[in-house]
Amino acid sequence: MYESLHQGKVVTLDKIDNFVDGAAVKRVGDLNFAIAAQVVDRMLLVPEGKVCSEMLRLYNDEGLVVEPAGALAIAALEQIRDEIQGKTVVCVVSGSNNDINRTEEIRDRALLYEGLQHYFIIKFPQRAGALRDFLNNVLGPTDDITHFEYTKKHNRETGPALVGLQIAKADDYAGLIERMNTSHIEYQVVNEQRMLFELLV
């Protein structure tokens, strides 16, 4: 709908991510578009990670179980915070069609969006104590390993590991990277490589 309103005509998207399945369509209906074009003043795009953060907040703070599309309206408020300050705002929160099996995915997407979950491919020296050195020299007091996948390679000096790290505050990321660099650790940031991320995580 956003792209159709932007172009002033119904368009068909090449691909979509259907995580927010209640609002994700490749082509909006003709009647829906005609009505929206007349009555909608503005439409906002909301990152899926922000939707996930809002779903978790609604559950933890309000006891509400909502599906991704149901959290869209509230998730968009952050973008227009300054415009609505001091005003009365009404958001429609609807839809509780949320599969409990998606909870871990929702949490992961929220943490990634908030800059709290990071995945790395790290080359570990294949010697006793290498992991202990990493824990002692790289991890901060509030950092947590959430994923660790490693297979020892024979006849090699190093072996790659997929490591997921959760930090307490987004600002802690710079310190984490600085400690890895100072410790001369060879690594790749998986979060920044979409295809690699989807393959490994």
Short mmCIF file of C-alpha atoms in Angstrom, two decimals:
data_model
loop_
_atom_site.label_atom_id
_atom_site.label_comp_id
_atom_site.label_asym_id
_atom_site.label_seq_id
_atom_site.Cartn_x
_atom_site.Cartn_y
_atom_site.Cartn_z
CA MET A 1 0.00 0.00 0.00
CA TYR A 2 2.81 2.41 0.86
CA GLU A 3 4.41 2.08 -2.57
CA SER A 4 1.05 2.28 -4.36
CA LEU A 5 0.14 5.51 -2.55
CA HIS A 6 3.62 6.87 -3.25
CA GLN A 7 3.26 6.19 -7.00
CA GLY A 8 -0.43 7.12 -7.18
CA LYS A 9 -1.44 3.78 -8.66
CA VAL A 10 -1.68 0.11 -7.69
CA VAL A 11 1.74 -1.53 -8.03
CA THR A 12 2.92 -5.10 -7.61
CA LEU A 13 6.07 -5.67 -5.54
CA ASP A 14 8.65 -8.19 -6.70
CA LYS A 15 9.14 -9.68 -3.24
CA ILE A 16 8.01 -9.16 0.34
CA ASP A 17 8.92 -10.41 3.79
CA ASN A 18 5.69 -11.83 5.16
CA PHE A 19 6.68 -11.69 8.84
CA VAL A 20 3.96 -9.04 9.36
CA ASP A 21 1.60 -11.29 7.45
CA GLY A 22 -1.51 -9.27 8.28
CA ALA A 23 -0.12 -6.28 6.37
CA ALA A 24 2.32 -7.76 3.86
CA VAL A 25 0.95 -8.19 0.35
CA LYS A 26 2.64 -7.95 -3.02
CA ARG A 27 -0.34 -6.17 -4.53
CA VAL A 28 -2.99 -4.22 -2.67
CA GLY A 29 -6.61 -4.62 -3.73
CA ASP A 30 -8.07 -2.07 -6.16
CA LEU A 31 -10.94 -1.14 -3.85
CA ASN A 32 -8.65 -0.87 -0.81
CA PHE A 33 -6.31 1.41 -2.75
CA ALA A 34 -9.16 3.61 -4.01
CA ILE A 35 -10.47 4.13 -0.47
CA ALA A 36 -7.01 4.66 1.06
CA ALA A 37 -6.08 7.18 -1.63
CA GLN A 38 -9.09 9.28 -0.59
CA VAL A 39 -8.92 9.07 3.20
CA VAL A 40 -5.30 8.31 4.24
CA ASP A 41 -3.23 11.46 4.72
CA ARG A 42 0.04 9.69 5.42
CA MET A 43 1.44 6.20 5.72
CA LEU A 44 4.58 5.23 7.66
CA LEU A 45 6.94 2.31 7.14
CA VAL A 46 7.86 0.49 10.34
CA PRO A 47 10.93 -1.79 10.63
CA GLU A 48 9.99 -5.34 11.54
CA GLY A 49 12.39 -5.27 14.47
CA LYS A 50 10.54 -2.28 15.90
CA VAL A 51 7.27 -4.19 15.55
CA CYS A 52 8.82 -7.09 17.47
CA SER A 53 10.04 -4.77 20.23
CA GLU A 54 6.55 -3.35 20.56
CA MET A 55 4.94 -6.79 20.64
CA LEU A 56 7.20 -7.78 23.53
CA ARG A 57 6.55 -4.50 25.35
CA LEU A 58 2.79 -4.90 24.99
CA TYR A 59 3.02 -8.41 26.40
CA ASN A 60 5.42 -7.61 29.26
CA ASP A 61 3.91 -4.26 30.30
CA GLU A 62 0.24 -4.57 29.35
CA GLY A 63 -0.38 -8.31 29.25
CA LEU A 64 -1.55 -8.07 25.63
CA VAL A 65 -0.81 -10.77 23.08
CA VAL A 66 -0.91 -9.22 19.61
CA GLU A 67 0.10 -10.36 16.17
CA PRO A 68 2.71 -8.34 14.25
CA ALA A 69 0.13 -6.38 12.24
CA GLY A 70 -1.73 -5.57 15.45
CA ALA A 71 1.31 -3.79 16.88
CA LEU A 72 1.99 -1.67 13.77
CA ALA A 73 0.12 1.46 14.84
CA ILE A 74 1.84 1.74 18.22
CA ALA A 75 5.23 0.80 16.73
CA ALA A 76 4.94 3.74 14.31
CA LEU A 77 4.48 6.34 17.07
CA GLU A 78 8.21 6.71 17.71
CA GLN A 79 8.67 8.16 14.21
CA ILE A 80 6.24 11.01 14.90
CA ARG A 81 7.00 11.55 18.58
CA ASP A 82 7.63 15.29 18.21
CA GLU A 83 4.52 15.85 16.08
CA ILE A 84 2.13 14.22 18.56
CA GLN A 85 3.60 15.52 21.82
CA GLY A 86 0.80 16.93 23.98
CA LYS A 87 -1.91 15.60 21.65
CA THR A 88 -4.50 12.89 22.15
CA VAL A 89 -3.66 9.92 19.93
CA VAL A 90 -5.80 6.81 19.37
CA CYS A 91 -4.20 3.59 18.10
CA VAL A 92 -6.19 0.51 17.15
CA VAL A 93 -4.49 -2.61 18.50
CA SER A 94 -6.12 -5.68 17.00
CA GLY A 95 -5.40 -9.29 16.22
CA SER A 96 -4.08 -11.91 18.62
CA ASN A 97 -3.32 -14.46 15.93
CA ASN A 98 0.20 -15.04 17.18
CA ASP A 99 1.81 -18.48 17.17
CA ILE A 100 3.70 -19.13 20.41
CA ASN A 101 6.36 -20.93 18.35
CA ARG A 102 7.33 -17.53 16.89
CA THR A 103 8.26 -16.08 20.29
CA GLU A 104 11.99 -16.79 19.92
CA GLU A 105 12.05 -15.28 16.42
CA ILE A 106 10.20 -12.19 17.65
CA ARG A 107 12.65 -11.78 20.53
CA ASP A 108 15.67 -12.20 18.21
CA ARG A 109 14.33 -9.66 15.71
CA ALA A 110 13.67 -7.19 18.51
CA LEU A 111 17.18 -7.59 19.95
CA LEU A 112 18.76 -7.20 16.51
CA TYR A 113 16.73 -4.05 15.83
CA GLU A 114 17.68 -2.57 19.20
CA GLY A 115 21.37 -3.27 18.55
CA LEU A 116 21.64 -5.72 21.44
CA GLN A 117 22.21 -9.00 19.58
CA HIS A 118 25.26 -9.49 17.36
CA TYR A 119 26.59 -12.47 15.46
CA PHE A 120 30.21 -12.97 14.46
CA ILE A 121 32.34 -15.55 12.70
CA ILE A 122 35.45 -15.67 14.85
CA LYS A 123 38.70 -17.51 14.12
CA PHE A 124 39.77 -19.24 17.30
CA PRO A 125 43.29 -20.59 17.75
CA GLN A 126 43.06 -24.36 18.06
CA ARG A 127 44.79 -24.59 21.41
CA ALA A 128 43.71 -25.22 24.95
CA GLY A 129 42.49 -22.07 26.71
CA ALA A 130 41.58 -20.10 23.57
CA LEU A 131 37.92 -19.82 24.54
CA ARG A 132 38.85 -18.89 28.12
CA ASP A 133 41.05 -16.07 26.78
CA PHE A 134 38.14 -14.82 24.69
CA LEU A 135 35.84 -14.81 27.71
CA ASN A 136 38.36 -13.04 29.93
CA ASN A 137 39.72 -10.50 27.44
CA VAL A 138 36.78 -9.69 25.18
CA LEU A 139 33.47 -10.09 26.98
CA GLY A 140 32.36 -7.28 29.25
CA PRO A 141 30.70 -7.91 32.63
CA THR A 142 27.18 -7.68 31.16
CA ASP A 143 27.87 -9.40 27.81
CA ASP A 144 26.33 -12.82 27.26
CA ILE A 145 27.03 -15.61 24.78
CA THR A 146 23.69 -16.64 23.28
CA HIS A 147 24.99 -18.85 20.47
CA PHE A 148 28.21 -20.80 19.98
CA GLU A 149 28.80 -23.19 17.11
CA TYR A 150 32.27 -24.64 16.60
CA THR A 151 33.78 -27.79 15.15
CA LYS A 152 37.45 -28.52 15.80
CA LYS A 153 39.48 -28.75 12.59
CA HIS A 154 42.43 -31.12 12.55
CA ASN A 155 45.81 -30.06 11.18
CA ARG A 156 44.89 -26.36 11.27
CA GLU A 157 46.07 -23.56 13.52
CA THR A 158 42.66 -21.85 13.67
CA GLY A 159 39.03 -22.83 13.34
CA PRO A 160 35.95 -20.65 12.70
CA ALA A 161 33.12 -20.39 15.20
CA LEU A 162 29.72 -18.77 14.83
CA VAL A 163 29.24 -16.73 18.00
CA GLY A 164 26.13 -14.85 19.08
CA LEU A 165 26.65 -12.15 21.70
CA GLN A 166 24.00 -10.17 23.54
CA ILE A 167 24.98 -6.86 25.11
CA ALA A 168 23.10 -4.91 27.76
CA LYS A 169 23.11 -1.54 25.95
CA ALA A 170 23.60 -0.69 22.28
CA ASP A 171 26.43 1.65 23.32
CA ASP A 172 28.40 -1.37 24.58
CA TYR A 173 28.99 -2.54 20.99
CA ALA A 174 31.87 -0.14 20.33
CA GLY A 175 33.70 -1.40 23.42
CA LEU A 176 33.16 -5.01 22.38
CA ILE A 177 34.65 -4.36 18.94
CA GLU A 178 37.54 -2.42 20.47
CA ARG A 179 38.39 -5.32 22.80
CA MET A 180 38.32 -7.80 19.91
CA ASN A 181 40.64 -5.58 17.87
CA THR A 182 42.97 -5.05 20.82
CA SER A 183 43.11 -8.81 21.35
CA HIS A 184 43.98 -9.27 17.64
CA ILE A 185 40.98 -11.48 17.04
CA GLU A 186 40.09 -12.14 13.41
CA TYR A 187 36.33 -11.84 12.93
CA GLN A 188 33.51 -11.02 10.55
CA VAL A 189 30.30 -9.26 11.57
CA VAL A 190 27.48 -11.49 10.33
CA ASN A 191 24.68 -8.97 11.05
CA GLU A 192 25.92 -6.73 8.23
CA GLN A 193 25.85 -9.50 5.59
CA ARG A 194 22.21 -10.36 4.94
CA MET A 195 22.68 -13.51 2.86
CA LEU A 196 25.28 -14.91 5.24
CA PHE A 197 23.09 -14.02 8.21
CA GLU A 198 20.09 -15.85 6.75
CA LEU A 199 22.25 -18.89 6.00
CA LEU A 200 23.89 -19.18 9.41
CA VAL A 201 21.49 -17.75 11.99
#
